[in-house]
Tab-separated table of C-alpha atoms in Angstrom:
chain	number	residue	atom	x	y	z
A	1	UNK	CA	-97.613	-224.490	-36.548
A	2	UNK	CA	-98.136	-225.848	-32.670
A	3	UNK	CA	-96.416	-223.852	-30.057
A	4	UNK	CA	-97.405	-223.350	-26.481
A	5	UNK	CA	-100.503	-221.650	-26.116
A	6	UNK	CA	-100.594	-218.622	-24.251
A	7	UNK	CA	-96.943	-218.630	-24.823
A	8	UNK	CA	-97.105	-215.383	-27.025
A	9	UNK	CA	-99.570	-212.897	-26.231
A	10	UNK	CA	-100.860	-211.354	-23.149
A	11	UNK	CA	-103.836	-208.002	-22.711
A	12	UNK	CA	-103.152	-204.880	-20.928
A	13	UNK	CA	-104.701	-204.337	-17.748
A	14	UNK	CA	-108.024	-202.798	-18.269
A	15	UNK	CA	-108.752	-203.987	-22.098
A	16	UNK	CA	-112.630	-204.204	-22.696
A	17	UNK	CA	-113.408	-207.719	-21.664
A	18	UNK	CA	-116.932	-209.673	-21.139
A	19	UNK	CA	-117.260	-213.035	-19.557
A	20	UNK	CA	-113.333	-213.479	-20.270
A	21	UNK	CA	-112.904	-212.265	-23.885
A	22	UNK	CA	-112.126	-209.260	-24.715
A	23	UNK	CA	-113.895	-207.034	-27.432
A	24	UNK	CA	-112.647	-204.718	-29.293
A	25	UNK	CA	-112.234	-202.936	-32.929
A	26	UNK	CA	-110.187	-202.728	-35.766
A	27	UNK	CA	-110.467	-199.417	-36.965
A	28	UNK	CA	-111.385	-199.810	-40.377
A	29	UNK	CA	-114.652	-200.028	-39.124
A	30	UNK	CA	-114.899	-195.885	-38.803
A	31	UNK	CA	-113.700	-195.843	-42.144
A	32	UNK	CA	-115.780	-193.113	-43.092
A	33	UNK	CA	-114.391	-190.883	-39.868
A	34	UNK	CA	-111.072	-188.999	-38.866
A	35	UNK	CA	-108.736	-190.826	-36.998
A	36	UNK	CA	-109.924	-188.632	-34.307
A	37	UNK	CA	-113.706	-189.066	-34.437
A	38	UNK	CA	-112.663	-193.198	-34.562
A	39	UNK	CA	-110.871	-192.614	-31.000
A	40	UNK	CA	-114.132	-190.514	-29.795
A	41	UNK	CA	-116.408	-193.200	-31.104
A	42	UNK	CA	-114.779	-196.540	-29.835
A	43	UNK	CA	-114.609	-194.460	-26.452
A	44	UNK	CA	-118.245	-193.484	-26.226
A	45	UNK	CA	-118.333	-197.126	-27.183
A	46	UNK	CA	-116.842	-198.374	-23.951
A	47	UNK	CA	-114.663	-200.414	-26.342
A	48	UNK	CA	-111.059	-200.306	-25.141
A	49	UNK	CA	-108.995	-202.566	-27.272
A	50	UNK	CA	-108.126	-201.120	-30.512
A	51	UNK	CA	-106.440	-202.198	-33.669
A	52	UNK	CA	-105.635	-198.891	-35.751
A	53	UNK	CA	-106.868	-198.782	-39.799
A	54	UNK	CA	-103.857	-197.984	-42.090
A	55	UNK	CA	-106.575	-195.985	-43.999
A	56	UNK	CA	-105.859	-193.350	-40.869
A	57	UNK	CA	-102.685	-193.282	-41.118
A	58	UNK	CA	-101.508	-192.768	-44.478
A	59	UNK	CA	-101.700	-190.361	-47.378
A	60	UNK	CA	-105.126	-190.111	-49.467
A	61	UNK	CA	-105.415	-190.009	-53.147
A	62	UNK	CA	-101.798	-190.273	-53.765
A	63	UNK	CA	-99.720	-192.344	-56.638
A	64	UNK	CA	-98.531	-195.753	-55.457
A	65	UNK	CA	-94.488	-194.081	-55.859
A	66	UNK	CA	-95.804	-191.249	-53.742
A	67	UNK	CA	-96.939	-193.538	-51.078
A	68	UNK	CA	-94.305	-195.503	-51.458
A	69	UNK	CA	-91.749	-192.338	-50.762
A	70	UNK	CA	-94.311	-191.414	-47.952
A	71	UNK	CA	-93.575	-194.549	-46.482
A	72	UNK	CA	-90.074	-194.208	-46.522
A	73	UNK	CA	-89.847	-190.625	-44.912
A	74	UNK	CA	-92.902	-190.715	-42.141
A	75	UNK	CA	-91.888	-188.760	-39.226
A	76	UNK	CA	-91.682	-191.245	-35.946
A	77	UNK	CA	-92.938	-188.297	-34.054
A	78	UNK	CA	-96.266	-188.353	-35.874
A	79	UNK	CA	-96.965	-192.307	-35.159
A	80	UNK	CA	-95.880	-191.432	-31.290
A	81	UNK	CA	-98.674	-188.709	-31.309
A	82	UNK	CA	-101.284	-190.645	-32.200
A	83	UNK	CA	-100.236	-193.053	-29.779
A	84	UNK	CA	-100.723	-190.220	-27.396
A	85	UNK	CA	-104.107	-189.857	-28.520
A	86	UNK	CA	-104.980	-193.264	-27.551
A	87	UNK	CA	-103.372	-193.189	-24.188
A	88	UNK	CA	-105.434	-190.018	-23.708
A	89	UNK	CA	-108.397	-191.726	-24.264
A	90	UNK	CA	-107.813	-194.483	-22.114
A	91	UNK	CA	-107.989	-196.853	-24.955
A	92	UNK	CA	-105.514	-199.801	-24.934
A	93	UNK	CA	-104.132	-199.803	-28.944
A	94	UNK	CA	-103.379	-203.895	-29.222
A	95	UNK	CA	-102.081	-203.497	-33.239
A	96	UNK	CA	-102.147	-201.924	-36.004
A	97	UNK	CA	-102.425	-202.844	-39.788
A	98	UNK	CA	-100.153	-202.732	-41.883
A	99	UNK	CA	-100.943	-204.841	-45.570
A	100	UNK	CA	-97.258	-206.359	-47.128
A	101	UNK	CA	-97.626	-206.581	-50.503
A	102	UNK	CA	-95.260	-208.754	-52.934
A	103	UNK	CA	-94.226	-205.060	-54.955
A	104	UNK	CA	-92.772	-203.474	-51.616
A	105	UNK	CA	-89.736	-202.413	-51.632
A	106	UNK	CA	-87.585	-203.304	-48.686
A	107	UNK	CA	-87.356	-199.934	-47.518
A	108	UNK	CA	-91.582	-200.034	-47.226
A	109	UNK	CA	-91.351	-203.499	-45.124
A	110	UNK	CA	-89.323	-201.983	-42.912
A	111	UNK	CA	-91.233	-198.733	-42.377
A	112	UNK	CA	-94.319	-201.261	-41.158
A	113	UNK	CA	-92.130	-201.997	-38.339
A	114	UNK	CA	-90.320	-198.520	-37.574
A	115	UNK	CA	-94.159	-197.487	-37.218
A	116	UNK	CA	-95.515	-200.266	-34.930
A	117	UNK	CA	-92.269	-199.404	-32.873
A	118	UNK	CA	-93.188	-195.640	-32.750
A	119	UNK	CA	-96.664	-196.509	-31.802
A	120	UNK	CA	-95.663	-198.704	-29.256
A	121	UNK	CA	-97.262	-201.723	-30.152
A	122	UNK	CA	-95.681	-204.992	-30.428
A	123	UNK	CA	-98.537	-206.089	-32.950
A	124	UNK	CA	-99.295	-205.819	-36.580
A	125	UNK	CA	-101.937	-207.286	-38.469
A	126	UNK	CA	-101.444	-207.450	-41.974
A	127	UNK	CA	-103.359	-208.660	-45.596
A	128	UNK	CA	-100.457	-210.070	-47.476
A	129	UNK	CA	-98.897	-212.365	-50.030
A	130	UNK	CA	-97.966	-215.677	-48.966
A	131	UNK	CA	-94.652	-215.106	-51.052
A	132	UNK	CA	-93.704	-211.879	-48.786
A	133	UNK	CA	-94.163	-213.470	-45.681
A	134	UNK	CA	-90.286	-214.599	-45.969
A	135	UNK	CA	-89.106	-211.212	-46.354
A	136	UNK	CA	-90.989	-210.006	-43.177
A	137	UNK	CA	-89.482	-212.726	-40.981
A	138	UNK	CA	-85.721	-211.399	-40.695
A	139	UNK	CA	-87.532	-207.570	-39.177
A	140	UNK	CA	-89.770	-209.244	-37.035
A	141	UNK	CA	-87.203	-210.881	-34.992
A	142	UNK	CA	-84.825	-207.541	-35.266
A	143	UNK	CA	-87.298	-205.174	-33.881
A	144	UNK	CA	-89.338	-208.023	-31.547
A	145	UNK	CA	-92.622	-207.316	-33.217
A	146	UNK	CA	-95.327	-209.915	-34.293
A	147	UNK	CA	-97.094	-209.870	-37.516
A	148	UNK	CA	-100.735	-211.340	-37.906
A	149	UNK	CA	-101.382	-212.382	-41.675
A	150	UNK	CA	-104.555	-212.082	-42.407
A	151	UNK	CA	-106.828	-214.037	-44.165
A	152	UNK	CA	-109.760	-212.858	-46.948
A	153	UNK	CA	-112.217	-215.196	-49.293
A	154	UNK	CA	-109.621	-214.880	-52.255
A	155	UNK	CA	-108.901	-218.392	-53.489
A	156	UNK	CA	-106.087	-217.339	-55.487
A	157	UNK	CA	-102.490	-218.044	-55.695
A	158	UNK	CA	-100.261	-216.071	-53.257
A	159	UNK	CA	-103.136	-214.859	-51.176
A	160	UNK	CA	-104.201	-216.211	-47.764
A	161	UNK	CA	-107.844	-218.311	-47.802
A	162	UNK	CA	-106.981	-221.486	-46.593
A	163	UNK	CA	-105.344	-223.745	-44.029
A	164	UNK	CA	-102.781	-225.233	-46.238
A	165	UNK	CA	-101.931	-221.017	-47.027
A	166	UNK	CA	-101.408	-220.556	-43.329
A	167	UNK	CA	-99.365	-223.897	-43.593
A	168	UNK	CA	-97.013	-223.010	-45.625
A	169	UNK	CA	-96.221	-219.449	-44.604
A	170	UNK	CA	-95.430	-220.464	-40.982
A	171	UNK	CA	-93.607	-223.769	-41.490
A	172	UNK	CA	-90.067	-222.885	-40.493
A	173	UNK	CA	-90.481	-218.913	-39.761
A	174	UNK	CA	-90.317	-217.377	-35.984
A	175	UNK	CA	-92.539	-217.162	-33.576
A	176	UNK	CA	-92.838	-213.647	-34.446
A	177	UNK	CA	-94.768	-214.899	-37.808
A	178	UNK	CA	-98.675	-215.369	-36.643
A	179	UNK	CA	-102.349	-215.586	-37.742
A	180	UNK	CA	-104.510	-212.451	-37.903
A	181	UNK	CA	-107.526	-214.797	-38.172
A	182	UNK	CA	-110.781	-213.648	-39.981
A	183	UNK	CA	-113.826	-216.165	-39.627
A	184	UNK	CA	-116.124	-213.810	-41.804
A	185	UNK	CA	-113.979	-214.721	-44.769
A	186	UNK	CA	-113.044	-218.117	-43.445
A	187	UNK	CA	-116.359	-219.084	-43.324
A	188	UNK	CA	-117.125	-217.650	-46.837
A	189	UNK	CA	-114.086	-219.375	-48.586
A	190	UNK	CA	-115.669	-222.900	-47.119
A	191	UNK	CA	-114.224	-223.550	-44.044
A	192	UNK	CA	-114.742	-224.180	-40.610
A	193	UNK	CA	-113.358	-221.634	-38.216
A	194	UNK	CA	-114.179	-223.340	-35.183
A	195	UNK	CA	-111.726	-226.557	-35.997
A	196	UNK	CA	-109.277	-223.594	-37.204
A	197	UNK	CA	-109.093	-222.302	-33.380
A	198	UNK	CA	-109.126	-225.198	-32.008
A	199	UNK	CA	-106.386	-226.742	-33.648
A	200	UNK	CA	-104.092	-222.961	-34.346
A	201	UNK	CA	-105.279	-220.812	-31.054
A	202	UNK	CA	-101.615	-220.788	-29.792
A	203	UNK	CA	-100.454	-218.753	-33.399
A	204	UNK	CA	-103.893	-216.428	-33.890
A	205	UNK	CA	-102.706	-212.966	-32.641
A	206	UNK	CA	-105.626	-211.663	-33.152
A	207	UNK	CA	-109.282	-212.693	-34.148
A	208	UNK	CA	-111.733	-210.346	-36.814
A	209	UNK	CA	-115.118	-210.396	-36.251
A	210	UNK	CA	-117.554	-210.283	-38.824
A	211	UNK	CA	-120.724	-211.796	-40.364
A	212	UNK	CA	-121.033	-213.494	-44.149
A	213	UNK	CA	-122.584	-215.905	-45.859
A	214	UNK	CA	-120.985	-218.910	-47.089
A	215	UNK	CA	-119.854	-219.757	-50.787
A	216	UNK	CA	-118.529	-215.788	-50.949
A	217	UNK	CA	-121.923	-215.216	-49.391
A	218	UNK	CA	-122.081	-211.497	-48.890
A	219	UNK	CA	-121.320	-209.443	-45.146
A	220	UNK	CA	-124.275	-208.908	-43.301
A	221	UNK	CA	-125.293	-207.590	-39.786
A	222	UNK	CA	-124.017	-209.867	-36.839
A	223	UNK	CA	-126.271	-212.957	-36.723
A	224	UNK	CA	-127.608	-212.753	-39.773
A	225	UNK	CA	-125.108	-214.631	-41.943
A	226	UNK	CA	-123.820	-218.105	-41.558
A	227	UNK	CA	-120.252	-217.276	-39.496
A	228	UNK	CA	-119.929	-218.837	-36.141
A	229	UNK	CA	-119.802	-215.994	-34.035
A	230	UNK	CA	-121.225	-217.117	-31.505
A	231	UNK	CA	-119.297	-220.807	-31.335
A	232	UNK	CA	-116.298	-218.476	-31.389
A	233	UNK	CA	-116.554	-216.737	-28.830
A	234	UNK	CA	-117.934	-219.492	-26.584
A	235	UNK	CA	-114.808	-221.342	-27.528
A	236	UNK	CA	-112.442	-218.395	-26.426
A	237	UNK	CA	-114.339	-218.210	-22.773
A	238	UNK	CA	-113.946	-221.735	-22.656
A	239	UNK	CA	-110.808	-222.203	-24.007
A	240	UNK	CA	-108.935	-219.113	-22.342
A	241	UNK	CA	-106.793	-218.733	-25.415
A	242	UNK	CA	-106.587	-214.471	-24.303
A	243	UNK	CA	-107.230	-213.887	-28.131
A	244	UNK	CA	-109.049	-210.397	-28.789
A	245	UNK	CA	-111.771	-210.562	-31.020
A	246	UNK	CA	-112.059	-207.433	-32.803
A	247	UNK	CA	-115.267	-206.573	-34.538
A	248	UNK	CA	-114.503	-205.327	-37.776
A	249	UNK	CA	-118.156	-203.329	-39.154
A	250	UNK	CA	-117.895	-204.107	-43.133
A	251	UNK	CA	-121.675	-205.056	-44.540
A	252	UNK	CA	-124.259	-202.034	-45.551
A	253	UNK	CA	-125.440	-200.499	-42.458
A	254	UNK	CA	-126.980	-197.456	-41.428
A	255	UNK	CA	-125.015	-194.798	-38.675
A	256	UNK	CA	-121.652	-196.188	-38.551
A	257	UNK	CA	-121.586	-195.951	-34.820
A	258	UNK	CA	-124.926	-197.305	-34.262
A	259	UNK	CA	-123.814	-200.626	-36.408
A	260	UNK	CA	-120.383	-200.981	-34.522
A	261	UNK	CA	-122.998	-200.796	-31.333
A	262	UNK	CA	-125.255	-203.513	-32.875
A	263	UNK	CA	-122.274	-205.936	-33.204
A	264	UNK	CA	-120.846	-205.186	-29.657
A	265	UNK	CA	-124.319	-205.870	-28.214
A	266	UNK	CA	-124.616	-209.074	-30.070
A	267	UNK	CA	-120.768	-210.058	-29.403
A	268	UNK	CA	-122.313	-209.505	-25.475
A	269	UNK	CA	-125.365	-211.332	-25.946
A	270	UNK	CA	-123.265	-214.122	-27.075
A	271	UNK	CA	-121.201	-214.519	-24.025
A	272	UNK	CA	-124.035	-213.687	-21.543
């Protein structure tokens, strides 16, 4: 999977950084907010480097044909607002997610990439099958936009948990094909996230932060599980890699913004 490192990816000027990594969010972490009161929390954050949660972007409580014709006929002018609502906010939006699933049509993979192109990102991170990852190659390289595949705890066929998953998506695809690397669920599925950085850094678009146990240990708050965070981000100071580490709030917390605070002190704390 070995390219040049540093050969892909590069921050905007003025992304939230500390010590040399940057910090930001991936949006699903104000799940329980409006896409607006996300913006106004990450900014009273100080956090500047957002990835935006497809949970704020598409329909509610709808039928999967429904979302599926949603999909198909989203106005471009509605992605390019919310774009606007970033910019207004001075918040830098890095990605946003997009999940391929093996069922989509290819009318719906497409769509993924008409949006990230009306949102003016050239980043998507994305939970998908390993079998899809073929069919997203071919738009990647026709509208220039990179797609981070994301990993979960699943150790299932067709899902991605392990190296060898990673492996065999990315053998022989673009360099548009990447890693959205999580080292929550890494770490819960049995593996060693560290040694996964160290060896992939030039492919991981983009790194998710969160706590859990191991053996599909449960999340927990920042520190309190048995994830590496800390190794992590010493390794991406040291290393210079310019990978974003984006903390993604997910275990049983109290005020949503309070929690996202807790991790973004801690995330500091580790690269004092």
């Amino acid at each position: 999977m070995g390219i040049a490192a540093g050969s892909l990816w590069s921050l905007a000027k003025g992304a939230s950084v500390y010590n040399g990594v940057t910090i930001g969010v991936q949006g699903y972490s104000f799940r329980d907010r409006t896409l607006d009161q996300a913006i106004d929390a990450a900014k009273l954050l100080g956090i500047s480097c957002y990835e935006l949660y497809q949970g704020h972007v598409e329909p509610k409580n709808v039928s999967r044909q429904q979302l599926r014709e949603w999909r198909i006929g989203a106005a471009q002018d509605d992605f390019r607002a919310i774009r606007r609502k970033f910019d207004a906010a001075g918040i830098e939006l890095w990605s946003c997610g997009y999940n391929f699933r093996e069922d989509f049509t290819d009318e719906e993979i497409e769509h993924g990439f008409i949006m990230a192109k009306a949102l003016g990102v050239k980043r998507m991170n994305a939970s998908a099958n390993v079998s899809v990852v073929k069919r997203l190659d071919p738009y990647a390289m026709k509208y220039g936009i990179s797609v981070g595949l994301h990993n979960h705890a699943n150790l299932k066929a067709n899902e991605f948990a392990t190296p060898e998953n990673f492996e065999e998506a990315l053998r022989g695809r673009s360099k548009f094909m990447a890693i959205n690397f999580d080292i929550g669920h890494f770490t819960a599925a049995g593996f060693d996230a560290v040694k996964f950085i160290e060896q992939h850094h030039a492919r991981i678009l983009t790194i998710h932060l969160k706590d859990r146990k191991t053996a599909q240990g449960a999340n927990v708050a920042f520190g309190e599980g048995n994830t590496p965070i800390k190794e992590v981000l010493q390794l991406l100071k040291k290393g210079k890699y310019g990978i974003p580490a984006l903390i993604e709030y997910e275990y049983k917390g109290a005020d949503t913004v309070e929690e996202v605070r807790r991790c973004l002190d801690y995330c500091r704390r580790c690269l004092a």
